[in-house]
C-alpha positions as a Markdown table, in Angstrom:
| # | Residue | x | y | z |
|---|---|---|---|---|
| 1 | Unk | 0.0 | 0.0 | 0.0 |
| 2 | Unk | 1.4 | 3.4 | -0.9 |
| 3 | Unk | 2.3 | 5.6 | 2.1 |
| 4 | Unk | -0.3 | 8.2 | 0.9 |
| 5 | Unk | -3.1 | 5.7 | 1.4 |
| 6 | Unk | -2.0 | 4.8 | 5.0 |
| 7 | Unk | -2.9 | 6.5 | 8.2 |
| 8 | Unk | -0.3 | 9.0 | 9.5 |
| 9 | Unk | 2.7 | 6.9 | 10.6 |
| 10 | Unk | 3.8 | 7.0 | 14.3 |
| 11 | Unk | 7.4 | 7.4 | 13.6 |
| 12 | Unk | 10.0 | 7.9 | 10.9 |
| 13 | Unk | 13.7 | 7.3 | 11.6 |
| 14 | Unk | 16.2 | 8.6 | 9.0 |
| 15 | Unk | 19.8 | 7.4 | 8.9 |
| 16 | Unk | 22.6 | 7.5 | 6.5 |
| 17 | Unk | 23.2 | 3.8 | 7.2 |
| 18 | Unk | 20.3 | 1.4 | 7.7 |
| 19 | Unk | 20.9 | -2.3 | 7.6 |
| 20 | Unk | 18.4 | -3.5 | 4.9 |
| 21 | Unk | 18.7 | -6.9 | 3.1 |
| 22 | Unk | 22.2 | -7.5 | 4.5 |
| 23 | Unk | 23.7 | -4.2 | 3.5 |
| 24 | Unk | 23.9 | -0.7 | 4.9 |
| 25 | Unk | 22.3 | 2.1 | 2.8 |
| 26 | Unk | 20.7 | 5.5 | 3.5 |
| 27 | Unk | 17.0 | 5.2 | 4.3 |
| 28 | Unk | 14.0 | 6.4 | 6.1 |
| 29 | Unk | 12.3 | 3.7 | 8.1 |
| 30 | Unk | 8.6 | 4.3 | 8.6 |
| 31 | Unk | 6.8 | 2.8 | 11.6 |
| 32 | Unk | 3.1 | 2.4 | 12.4 |
| 33 | Unk | 1.4 | 0.3 | 15.1 |
| 34 | Unk | 4.8 | -1.2 | 16.1 |
| 35 | Unk | 5.6 | -2.5 | 12.6 |
| 36 | Unk | 7.8 | -1.2 | 9.8 |
| 37 | Unk | 5.4 | -0.1 | 7.1 |
| 38 | Unk | 7.9 | 1.3 | 4.6 |
| 39 | Unk | 11.6 | 1.7 | 3.9 |
| 40 | Unk | 12.0 | 4.8 | 1.8 |
| 41 | Unk | 14.8 | 6.9 | 0.4 |
| 42 | Unk | 16.6 | 9.0 | 3.1 |
| 43 | Unk | 15.0 | 12.3 | 2.0 |
| 44 | Unk | 11.6 | 10.9 | 1.1 |
| 45 | Unk | 8.7 | 13.2 | 2.0 |
| 46 | Unk | 7.1 | 11.3 | 5.0 |
| 47 | Unk | 4.9 | 13.0 | 7.5 |
| 48 | Unk | 4.8 | 11.2 | 10.8 |
| 49 | Unk | 3.8 | 11.9 | 14.4 |
| 50 | Unk | 7.4 | 11.8 | 15.3 |
| 51 | Unk | 10.7 | 12.0 | 13.4 |
| 52 | Unk | 14.2 | 11.0 | 14.5 |
| 53 | Unk | 17.3 | 11.9 | 12.4 |
| 54 | Unk | 20.3 | 9.9 | 13.5 |
| 55 | Unk | 23.6 | 11.7 | 13.6 |
| 56 | Unk | 26.1 | 10.6 | 10.9 |
| 57 | Unk | 28.2 | 8.4 | 13.3 |
| 58 | Unk | 25.1 | 6.2 | 14.1 |
| 59 | Unk | 23.7 | 3.3 | 12.2 |
| 60 | Unk | 20.3 | 1.7 | 12.4 |
| 61 | Unk | 20.1 | -2.0 | 13.0 |
| 62 | Unk | 17.4 | -4.5 | 14.1 |
| 63 | Unk | 17.3 | -5.4 | 17.7 |
| 64 | Unk | 19.5 | -8.2 | 18.9 |
| 65 | Unk | 17.7 | -11.5 | 19.6 |
| 66 | Unk | 19.6 | -13.4 | 22.4 |
| 67 | Unk | 18.4 | -17.0 | 22.3 |
| 68 | Unk | 20.5 | -18.2 | 25.3 |
| 69 | Unk | 19.9 | -16.4 | 28.6 |
| 70 | Unk | 19.6 | -17.8 | 32.1 |
| 71 | Unk | 17.3 | -15.4 | 34.1 |
| 72 | Unk | 17.0 | -17.8 | 37.1 |
| 73 | Unk | 13.6 | -16.4 | 38.3 |
| 74 | Unk | 11.7 | -17.8 | 40.2 |
| 75 | Unk | 13.8 | -19.6 | 42.8 |
| 76 | Unk | 17.2 | -18.1 | 42.4 |
| 77 | Unk | 16.3 | -14.5 | 41.9 |
| 78 | Unk | 19.3 | -13.4 | 44.0 |
| 79 | Unk | 21.4 | -14.6 | 41.0 |
| 80 | Unk | 19.3 | -12.8 | 38.4 |
| 81 | Unk | 15.7 | -11.8 | 37.7 |
| 82 | Unk | 13.5 | -10.6 | 34.9 |
| 83 | Unk | 13.7 | -6.9 | 35.9 |
| 84 | Unk | 17.5 | -6.8 | 36.0 |
| 85 | Unk | 18.1 | -9.1 | 33.0 |
| 86 | Unk | 15.8 | -7.4 | 30.6 |
| 87 | Unk | 17.1 | -4.0 | 31.7 |
| 88 | Unk | 20.7 | -5.2 | 31.0 |
| 89 | Unk | 19.6 | -6.6 | 27.7 |
| 90 | Unk | 18.0 | -3.4 | 26.5 |
| 91 | Unk | 21.2 | -1.5 | 27.4 |
| 92 | Unk | 23.0 | -3.9 | 25.1 |
| 93 | Unk | 20.7 | -3.4 | 22.2 |
| 94 | Unk | 18.9 | -6.7 | 22.8 |
| 95 | Unk | 15.1 | -6.5 | 22.3 |
| 96 | Unk | 14.2 | -10.2 | 22.6 |
| 97 | Unk | 15.6 | -12.9 | 25.0 |
| 98 | Unk | 14.7 | -16.6 | 25.2 |
| 99 | Unk | 15.0 | -17.8 | 28.8 |
| 100 | Unk | 16.7 | -21.1 | 29.7 |
| 101 | Unk | 14.7 | -23.7 | 31.8 |
| 102 | Unk | 17.3 | -23.7 | 34.5 |
| 103 | Unk | 18.5 | -22.5 | 37.0 |
| 104 | Unk | 15.1 | -21.4 | 38.2 |
| 105 | Unk | 13.2 | -23.4 | 40.8 |
| 106 | Unk | 11.2 | -25.1 | 39.6 |
| 107 | Unk | 12.9 | -25.6 | 36.2 |
| 108 | Unk | 10.7 | -25.2 | 33.2 |
| 109 | Unk | 10.0 | -28.8 | 32.6 |
| 110 | Unk | 6.2 | -28.9 | 33.0 |
| 111 | Unk | 3.4 | -26.6 | 31.7 |
| 112 | Unk | 2.8 | -25.6 | 35.4 |
| 113 | Unk | 6.4 | -24.5 | 35.8 |
| 114 | Unk | 6.1 | -22.5 | 32.5 |
| 115 | Unk | 3.0 | -20.7 | 34.0 |
| 116 | Unk | 5.2 | -19.7 | 37.0 |
| 117 | Unk | 7.8 | -18.3 | 34.7 |
| 118 | Unk | 5.3 | -16.3 | 32.8 |
| 119 | Unk | 3.8 | -15.0 | 36.1 |
| 120 | Unk | 7.2 | -13.9 | 37.2 |
| 121 | Unk | 8.2 | -12.2 | 33.9 |
| 122 | Unk | 4.9 | -10.5 | 32.9 |
| 123 | Unk | 5.0 | -7.6 | 35.4 |
| 124 | Unk | 8.8 | -7.0 | 35.0 |
| 125 | Unk | 9.9 | -7.6 | 31.4 |
| 126 | Unk | 11.3 | -4.4 | 29.8 |
| 127 | Unk | 11.8 | -6.3 | 26.5 |
| 128 | Unk | 10.2 | -9.4 | 24.9 |
| 129 | Unk | 10.8 | -12.7 | 26.6 |
| 130 | Unk | 10.2 | -16.3 | 25.3 |
| 131 | Unk | 11.0 | -19.6 | 27.1 |
| 132 | Unk | 12.8 | -22.8 | 26.5 |
| 133 | Unk | 11.5 | -26.0 | 28.1 |
| 134 | Unk | 13.6 | -28.7 | 29.7 |
| 135 | Unk | 14.2 | -32.3 | 28.7 |
| 136 | Unk | 15.2 | -34.2 | 31.8 |
| 137 | Unk | 14.6 | -37.9 | 32.6 |
| 138 | Unk | 11.3 | -37.3 | 34.4 |
| 139 | Unk | 9.9 | -35.2 | 31.5 |
| 140 | Unk | 10.5 | -37.7 | 28.8 |
| 141 | Unk | 7.2 | -38.9 | 27.3 |
| 142 | Unk | 5.5 | -35.6 | 28.3 |
| 143 | Unk | 7.4 | -33.1 | 26.1 |
| 144 | Unk | 4.5 | -32.6 | 23.7 |
| 145 | Unk | 2.5 | -31.0 | 26.5 |
| 146 | Unk | 5.2 | -28.4 | 27.1 |
| 147 | Unk | 5.6 | -27.9 | 23.3 |
| 148 | Unk | 1.9 | -27.2 | 23.0 |
| 149 | Unk | 2.1 | -24.7 | 25.9 |
| 150 | Unk | 4.4 | -22.6 | 23.8 |
| 151 | Unk | 8.1 | -23.2 | 24.6 |
| 152 | Unk | 10.5 | -22.7 | 21.7 |
| 153 | Unk | 12.2 | -26.1 | 22.2 |
| 154 | Unk | 13.8 | -28.3 | 24.8 |
| 155 | Unk | 17.2 | -27.9 | 26.6 |
| 156 | Unk | 19.1 | -31.1 | 27.6 |
| 157 | Unk | 22.4 | -31.7 | 29.3 |
| 158 | Unk | 24.4 | -34.7 | 28.4 |
| 159 | Unk | 26.6 | -34.2 | 31.5 |
| 160 | Unk | 25.7 | -33.0 | 35.0 |
| 161 | Unk | 24.1 | -29.5 | 34.9 |
| 162 | Unk | 25.4 | -28.2 | 38.2 |
| 163 | Unk | 22.0 | -28.1 | 39.8 |
| 164 | Unk | 20.2 | -31.1 | 41.2 |
| 165 | Unk | 16.7 | -30.3 | 39.9 |
| 166 | Unk | 17.9 | -30.5 | 36.3 |
| 167 | Unk | 19.5 | -33.9 | 35.8 |
| 168 | Unk | 21.3 | -34.8 | 32.6 |
| 169 | Unk | 20.2 | -37.4 | 30.0 |
| 170 | Unk | 22.1 | -40.6 | 29.3 |
| 171 | Unk | 22.9 | -41.4 | 25.6 |
| 172 | Unk | 19.9 | -43.7 | 25.5 |
| 173 | Unk | 17.7 | -41.0 | 26.9 |
| 174 | Unk | 19.1 | -38.5 | 24.4 |
| 175 | Unk | 17.9 | -40.8 | 21.6 |
| 176 | Unk | 14.5 | -41.2 | 23.3 |
| 177 | Unk | 14.1 | -37.4 | 23.6 |
| 178 | Unk | 15.2 | -36.8 | 20.0 |
| 179 | Unk | 12.7 | -39.3 | 18.8 |
| 180 | Unk | 9.9 | -37.9 | 20.9 |
| 181 | Unk | 10.6 | -34.3 | 19.8 |
| 182 | Unk | 11.1 | -35.3 | 16.1 |
| 183 | Unk | 7.5 | -36.7 | 16.2 |
| 184 | Unk | 6.1 | -33.2 | 16.5 |
| 185 | Unk | 8.9 | -31.5 | 14.6 |
| 186 | Unk | 10.3 | -29.7 | 17.7 |
| 187 | Unk | 13.8 | -28.5 | 18.5 |
| 188 | Unk | 16.3 | -30.1 | 20.9 |
| 189 | Unk | 19.1 | -27.8 | 22.1 |
| 190 | Unk | 22.0 | -29.6 | 23.8 |
| 191 | Unk | 24.8 | -28.9 | 26.3 |
| 192 | Unk | 27.2 | -31.3 | 24.7 |
| 193 | Unk | 29.9 | -32.7 | 27.0 |
| 194 | Unk | 30.3 | -36.5 | 27.5 |
| 195 | Unk | 30.4 | -37.4 | 31.2 |
| 196 | Unk | 32.5 | -40.5 | 30.6 |
| 197 | Unk | 35.2 | -38.4 | 29.0 |
| 198 | Unk | 34.9 | -35.9 | 31.8 |
| 199 | Unk | 35.3 | -38.7 | 34.3 |
| 200 | Unk | 38.5 | -39.9 | 32.5 |
| 201 | Unk | 40.0 | -36.4 | 32.5 |
| 202 | Unk | 42.3 | -35.2 | 35.3 |
| 203 | Unk | 40.7 | -33.4 | 38.2 |
| 204 | Unk | 41.0 | -29.6 | 38.4 |
| 205 | Unk | 43.9 | -28.3 | 40.5 |
| 206 | Unk | 42.8 | -25.4 | 42.7 |
| 207 | Unk | 43.5 | -22.1 | 41.1 |
| 208 | Unk | 45.2 | -23.4 | 38.0 |
| 209 | Unk | 43.3 | -22.4 | 34.9 |
| 210 | Unk | 45.2 | -24.7 | 32.5 |
| 211 | Unk | 44.3 | -27.6 | 34.9 |
| 212 | Unk | 40.7 | -26.6 | 34.7 |
| 213 | Unk | 40.7 | -26.7 | 30.9 |
| 214 | Unk | 42.4 | -30.1 | 31.0 |
| 215 | Unk | 39.5 | -31.3 | 33.2 |
| 216 | Unk | 37.0 | -30.4 | 30.5 |
| 217 | Unk | 38.8 | -31.8 | 27.4 |
| 218 | Unk | 38.0 | -31.3 | 23.7 |
| 219 | Unk | 37.3 | -35.0 | 23.5 |
| 220 | Unk | 34.3 | -34.6 | 25.8 |
| 221 | Unk | 32.7 | -32.0 | 23.5 |
| 222 | Unk | 33.5 | -34.0 | 20.3 |
| 223 | Unk | 32.1 | -37.3 | 21.7 |
| 224 | Unk | 28.9 | -35.7 | 22.9 |
| 225 | Unk | 28.3 | -33.9 | 19.6 |
| 226 | Unk | 28.8 | -37.1 | 17.8 |
| 227 | Unk | 26.1 | -38.6 | 20.0 |
| 228 | Unk | 23.8 | -35.8 | 19.0 |
| 229 | Unk | 24.6 | -36.1 | 15.3 |
| 230 | Unk | 23.8 | -39.9 | 15.6 |
| 231 | Unk | 20.5 | -39.1 | 17.2 |
| 232 | Unk | 19.6 | -36.6 | 14.5 |
| 233 | Unk | 20.6 | -39.0 | 11.8 |
| 234 | Unk | 18.5 | -41.8 | 13.2 |
| 235 | Unk | 15.3 | -39.8 | 13.9 |
| 236 | Unk | 15.4 | -37.1 | 11.2 |
| 237 | Unk | 14.9 | -34.6 | 14.0 |
| 238 | Unk | 16.3 | -31.1 | 14.6 |
| 239 | Unk | 19.0 | -30.3 | 17.1 |
| 240 | Unk | 21.1 | -27.3 | 18.0 |
| 241 | Unk | 24.5 | -27.5 | 19.7 |
| 242 | Unk | 24.8 | -24.9 | 22.4 |
| 243 | Unk | 28.0 | -22.9 | 23.3 |
| 244 | Unk | 30.5 | -24.7 | 21.1 |
| 245 | Unk | 34.0 | -24.0 | 22.6 |
| 246 | Unk | 36.1 | -26.7 | 20.8 |
| 247 | Unk | 37.2 | -26.4 | 17.2 |
| 248 | Unk | 38.0 | -30.1 | 17.3 |
| 249 | Unk | 34.3 | -30.7 | 16.7 |
| 250 | Unk | 34.1 | -28.6 | 13.5 |
| 251 | Unk | 34.9 | -31.4 | 11.1 |
| 252 | Unk | 32.1 | -33.6 | 12.5 |
| 253 | Unk | 29.7 | -30.7 | 12.3 |
| 254 | Unk | 30.7 | -29.9 | 8.7 |
| 255 | Unk | 30.2 | -33.5 | 7.7 |
| 256 | Unk | 26.7 | -33.6 | 9.4 |
| 257 | Unk | 25.6 | -30.5 | 7.6 |
| 258 | Unk | 27.0 | -31.8 | 4.3 |
| 259 | Unk | 24.8 | -34.9 | 4.8 |
| 260 | Unk | 21.8 | -32.6 | 5.1 |
| 261 | Unk | 21.2 | -33.3 | 8.8 |
| 262 | Unk | 19.1 | -30.8 | 10.6 |
| 263 | Unk | 21.9 | -29.5 | 12.9 |
| 264 | Unk | 22.7 | -25.9 | 13.9 |
| 265 | Unk | 25.4 | -24.6 | 16.1 |
| 266 | Unk | 26.2 | -21.6 | 18.3 |
| 267 | Unk | 29.2 | -20.2 | 20.0 |
| 268 | Unk | 29.4 | -17.4 | 22.5 |
| 269 | Unk | 31.1 | -14.0 | 23.0 |
| 270 | Unk | 33.4 | -15.2 | 25.7 |
| 271 | Unk | 34.9 | -17.9 | 23.4 |
| 272 | Unk | 35.5 | -15.3 | 20.8 |
| 273 | Unk | 36.9 | -12.7 | 23.2 |
| 274 | Unk | 39.1 | -14.5 | 25.7 |
| 275 | Unk | 41.8 | -17.2 | 25.4 |
| 276 | Unk | 43.4 | -19.6 | 27.8 |
| 277 | Unk | 46.8 | -17.9 | 27.5 |
| 278 | Unk | 45.5 | -14.7 | 29.0 |
| 279 | Unk | 43.3 | -16.0 | 31.8 |
| 280 | Unk | 45.1 | -15.8 | 35.2 |
| 281 | Unk | 45.2 | -18.5 | 37.7 |
| 282 | Unk | 42.5 | -17.9 | 40.2 |
| 283 | Unk | 40.4 | -15.9 | 37.7 |
| 284 | Unk | 37.2 | -17.8 | 38.3 |
| 285 | Unk | 35.2 | -14.9 | 36.7 |
| 286 | Unk | 36.2 | -16.7 | 33.4 |
| 287 | Unk | 35.0 | -20.1 | 34.5 |
| 288 | Unk | 32.4 | -21.7 | 32.2 |
| 289 | Unk | 31.6 | -25.1 | 30.9 |
| 290 | Unk | 32.7 | -26.0 | 28.3 |
| 291 | Unk | 35.8 | -23.9 | 29.0 |
| 292 | Unk | 37.4 | -21.0 | 27.2 |
| 293 | Unk | 40.3 | -22.7 | 25.2 |
| 294 | Unk | 43.5 | -21.5 | 23.6 |
| 295 | Unk | 44.0 | -18.7 | 21.0 |
| 296 | Unk | 44.5 | -21.0 | 18.0 |
| 297 | Unk | 41.2 | -22.7 | 18.9 |
| 298 | Unk | 39.5 | -19.2 | 19.1 |
| 299 | Unk | 40.6 | -18.3 | 15.6 |
| 300 | Unk | 39.2 | -21.5 | 14.2 |
| 301 | Unk | 35.8 | -20.6 | 15.8 |
| 302 | Unk | 35.9 | -17.2 | 14.1 |
| 303 | Unk | 36.7 | -18.9 | 10.8 |
| 304 | Unk | 33.8 | -21.3 | 11.3 |
| 305 | Unk | 31.4 | -18.4 | 11.9 |
| 306 | Unk | 32.5 | -16.7 | 8.7 |
| 307 | Unk | 32.2 | -19.9 | 6.6 |
| 308 | Unk | 28.8 | -20.7 | 8.1 |
| 309 | Unk | 29.8 | -23.9 | 10.0 |
| 310 | Unk | 28.7 | -22.1 | 13.2 |
| 311 | Unk | 25.3 | -20.5 | 12.6 |
| 312 | Unk | 25.0 | -17.9 | 15.3 |
| 313 | Unk | 26.3 | -16.3 | 18.5 |
| 314 | Unk | 24.3 | -16.1 | 21.7 |
| 315 | Unk | 25.4 | -14.8 | 25.1 |
| 316 | Unk | 24.8 | -17.8 | 27.4 |
| 317 | Unk | 24.4 | -15.2 | 30.1 |
| 318 | Unk | 24.7 | -17.4 | 33.2 |
| 319 | Unk | 25.1 | -15.2 | 36.3 |
| 320 | Unk | 25.3 | -16.1 | 40.0 |
| 321 | Unk | 26.1 | -14.2 | 43.2 |
| 322 | Unk | 29.6 | -13.0 | 43.7 |
| 323 | Unk | 29.9 | -15.4 | 46.6 |
| 324 | Unk | 29.3 | -18.4 | 44.4 |
| 325 | Unk | 31.4 | -17.0 | 41.5 |
| 326 | Unk | 34.4 | -16.6 | 43.7 |
| 327 | Unk | 33.8 | -19.5 | 46.0 |
| 328 | Unk | 37.0 | -21.2 | 47.1 |
| 329 | Unk | 39.0 | -18.0 | 46.7 |
| 330 | Unk | 40.1 | -18.8 | 43.1 |
| 331 | Unk | 39.5 | -22.6 | 43.2 |
| 332 | Unk | 38.1 | -23.5 | 39.8 |
| 333 | Unk | 36.6 | -26.7 | 41.2 |
| 334 | Unk | 34.5 | -24.8 | 43.7 |
| 335 | Unk | 33.5 | -21.6 | 41.8 |
| 336 | Unk | 30.2 | -21.4 | 39.9 |
| 337 | Unk | 30.7 | -21.8 | 36.2 |
| 338 | Unk | 29.0 | -19.1 | 34.0 |
| 339 | Unk | 29.8 | -15.8 | 32.3 |
| 340 | Unk | 27.6 | -12.7 | 32.8 |
| 341 | Unk | 27.7 | -10.9 | 29.5 |
| 342 | Unk | 24.1 | -10.1 | 28.3 |
| 343 | Unk | 24.6 | -6.3 | 28.2 |
| 344 | Unk | 28.0 | -6.6 | 26.5 |
| 345 | Unk | 27.6 | -9.6 | 24.1 |
| 346 | Unk | 26.9 | -7.7 | 20.9 |
| 347 | Unk | 29.6 | -5.1 | 21.5 |
| 348 | Unk | 32.1 | -7.9 | 22.5 |
| 349 | Unk | 31.6 | -9.8 | 19.3 |
| 350 | Unk | 31.7 | -6.5 | 17.2 |
| 351 | Unk | 35.1 | -5.7 | 18.9 |
| 352 | Unk | 36.5 | -9.1 | 17.9 |
| 353 | Unk | 35.1 | -8.7 | 14.4 |
| 354 | Unk | 36.7 | -5.4 | 14.0 |
| 355 | Unk | 40.1 | -6.9 | 14.8 |
| 356 | Unk | 39.5 | -9.4 | 12.0 |
| 357 | Unk | 37.9 | -7.0 | 9.5 |
| 358 | Unk | 34.6 | -8.7 | 9.6 |
| 359 | Unk | 31.8 | -6.3 | 8.8 |
| 360 | Unk | 29.1 | -5.2 | 11.2 |
| 361 | Unk | 26.4 | -6.7 | 9.0 |
| 362 | Unk | 27.8 | -10.2 | 9.6 |
| 363 | Unk | 27.7 | -9.7 | 13.4 |
| 364 | Unk | 24.1 | -8.5 | 13.3 |
| 365 | Unk | 23.3 | -11.5 | 11.1 |
| 366 | Unk | 24.8 | -13.9 | 13.6 |
| 367 | Unk | 23.1 | -12.2 | 16.6 |
| 368 | Unk | 19.8 | -11.1 | 15.3 |
| 369 | Unk | 18.7 | -12.7 | 12.0 |
| 370 | Unk | 20.1 | -16.1 | 12.8 |
| 371 | Unk | 19.0 | -16.2 | 16.4 |
| 372 | Unk | 15.4 | -15.2 | 15.4 |
| 373 | Unk | 15.5 | -17.8 | 12.7 |
| 374 | Unk | 16.5 | -20.5 | 15.2 |
| 375 | Unk | 13.4 | -20.0 | 17.3 |
| 376 | Unk | 11.1 | -19.2 | 14.4 |
| 377 | Unk | 10.5 | -15.6 | 15.2 |
| 378 | Unk | 10.0 | -14.5 | 11.6 |
| 379 | Unk | 8.7 | -11.1 | 12.6 |
| 380 | Unk | 12.0 | -9.8 | 13.9 |
| 381 | Unk | 15.8 | -9.9 | 13.3 |
| 382 | Unk | 15.6 | -7.7 | 10.2 |
| 383 | Unk | 14.5 | -4.2 | 9.0 |
| 384 | Unk | 11.9 | -4.8 | 6.4 |
| 385 | Unk | 8.3 | -4.0 | 5.6 |
| 386 | Unk | 6.1 | -6.1 | 7.9 |
| 387 | Unk | 8.8 | -6.8 | 10.4 |
| 388 | Unk | 8.6 | -5.6 | 14.0 |
| 389 | Unk | 10.0 | -2.2 | 14.6 |
| 390 | Unk | 12.5 | -3.4 | 17.2 |
| 391 | Unk | 15.4 | -1.1 | 16.3 |
| 392 | Unk | 18.7 | 0.1 | 17.6 |
| 393 | Unk | 20.7 | 3.2 | 16.9 |
| 394 | Unk | 24.3 | 2.1 | 17.2 |
| 395 | Unk | 27.6 | 4.0 | 17.1 |
| 396 | Unk | 30.1 | 1.4 | 15.8 |
| 397 | Unk | 33.2 | 3.5 | 16.4 |
| 398 | Unk | 32.7 | 4.6 | 20.0 |
| 399 | Unk | 34.8 | 2.9 | 22.6 |
| 400 | Unk | 34.2 | 2.1 | 26.3 |
| 401 | Unk | 36.1 | 0.5 | 29.1 |
| 402 | Unk | 33.7 | -1.9 | 30.9 |
| 403 | Unk | 33.1 | -1.6 | 34.6 |
| 404 | Unk | 31.2 | -4.6 | 36.0 |
| 405 | Unk | 29.9 | -2.4 | 38.8 |
| 406 | Unk | 28.1 | -0.2 | 36.2 |
| 407 | Unk | 26.3 | -3.1 | 34.4 |
| 408 | Unk | 22.6 | -3.6 | 34.9 |
| 409 | Unk | 22.5 | -7.3 | 35.6 |
| 410 | Unk | 22.0 | -8.1 | 39.3 |
| 411 | Unk | 25.5 | -9.1 | 40.5 |
| 412 | Unk | 28.5 | -6.9 | 39.6 |
| 413 | Unk | 30.7 | -9.7 | 38.3 |
| 414 | Unk | 31.8 | -10.2 | 34.7 |
| 415 | Unk | 34.7 | -11.6 | 32.8 |
| 416 | Unk | 34.5 | -8.5 | 30.7 |
| 417 | Unk | 35.3 | -6.2 | 33.6 |
| 418 | Unk | 38.1 | -3.9 | 32.4 |
| 419 | Unk | 37.8 | -4.9 | 28.8 |
| 420 | Unk | 37.9 | -2.1 | 26.1 |
| 421 | Unk | 35.0 | -2.7 | 23.8 |
| 422 | Unk | 33.9 | -0.9 | 20.6 |
| 423 | Unk | 30.4 | 0.3 | 19.9 |
| 424 | Unk | 27.8 | 2.2 | 21.8 |
| 425 | Unk | 24.0 | 1.5 | 22.0 |
| 426 | Unk | 22.5 | 5.0 | 21.7 |
| 427 | Unk | 18.8 | 4.4 | 21.4 |
| 428 | Unk | 16.5 | 1.3 | 21.4 |
| 429 | Unk | 13.0 | 1.1 | 20.2 |
| 430 | Unk | 10.6 | -1.8 | 21.0 |
| 431 | Unk | 7.7 | -2.0 | 18.6 |
| 432 | Unk | 8.5 | 1.6 | 17.5 |
| 433 | Unk | 8.5 | 3.0 | 21.1 |
| 434 | Unk | 11.6 | 4.1 | 23.0 |
| 435 | Unk | 12.5 | 1.5 | 25.6 |
| 436 | Unk | 11.7 | 2.7 | 29.1 |
| 437 | Unk | 13.7 | 0.8 | 31.7 |
| 438 | Unk | 11.0 | 1.6 | 34.3 |
| 439 | Unk | 8.1 | 0.2 | 32.2 |
| 440 | Unk | 7.3 | -3.5 | 31.7 |
| 441 | Unk | 6.4 | -3.1 | 28.1 |
| 442 | Unk | 7.9 | -6.4 | 26.9 |
| 443 | Unk | 5.6 | -9.1 | 25.6 |
| 444 | Unk | 5.7 | -12.8 | 26.6 |
| 445 | Unk | 6.3 | -14.9 | 23.5 |
| 446 | Unk | 5.1 | -18.3 | 22.5 |
| 447 | Unk | 6.3 | -20.6 | 19.8 |
| 448 | Unk | 4.3 | -20.1 | 16.6 |
């Protein structure tokens, strides 16, 4: 419909660089009722209720969609909650998060537990929130009920999760879950470490980071991913490998994709930003599982992103209290494993991309378009007519030194503390409205 035949739009945003169809160009983005209704030439005559002209140093991109966030509410809200997590997300240019089924109590493994999640999130969410379900031994045979209740897929661990209320699946149970989920064409997302290989590895040695990495060897990831590939091959189902840290698994992943198996893979900002050689002994703020590995491994992950072997990047924001994160005074065996990076994830990846001359449009593709595609949210992750007007004004050349104490997530701990990052999120619009950190304007999302 021509603009002249439409009601007066709510908003027009003009920028010399708008990301449209994978490339930046000058444009005027016209918004009405929360949706992009036109993408016009920069100087097009558009009368709207409000007009924003971005300064030349800012670009307009779609809101980031973070498909891997641990909010932890209800039950462990002292670790994180919907108010603090969604506020941090918005400050980082994230307009949609999908919440993991743990470490909340109860975990999201039943429709009733999903209802509790929704009740907790609804009065607090600053941005949009969707939910993953959990595949644990006791929920097998009942996953369709949770699927029908609206979760975007099912998270499973193949090794102990770290919390008693979310036990891992055996290899046989993995195949059982994959077959059950394939029957209704759902999605299984997998923490892939093989517990037998972990048991065979040497124990962590106190504050030694290199000993901690040896305790979570590449072989554990590779073995578990091979189990997932086998389950996908046997069932025809769809699986997604979470937080890939080991480049040793890339050949198996490439082979699976070449065979046409329905497998996707993510990595995380911390694996792309930090390396084993620069993590100090006792630096438990860097502890995560699987672990951050060496610099050569990191470069192979970047290469796999560029060539499409790895499909997307998500934060795996997994916070805890400072007491838990630094438990044991630097002992990697005692400290909680998880990186708090929700507010920084987009800028961290952009910083690494700049060092490798990877363009901003690729980073947005990995963290917005691809993540939205993973969960089937076709209405976002791009700037196009008919898409949601979830938009971010971003200054790609600005630089900031991170202070964990100034971040919006609940506990002031982050591996990125002191890092120098590129980029600044200047403005964020949710459905065409400026995000207000004091208003619970976010919507609760359901699959489909």
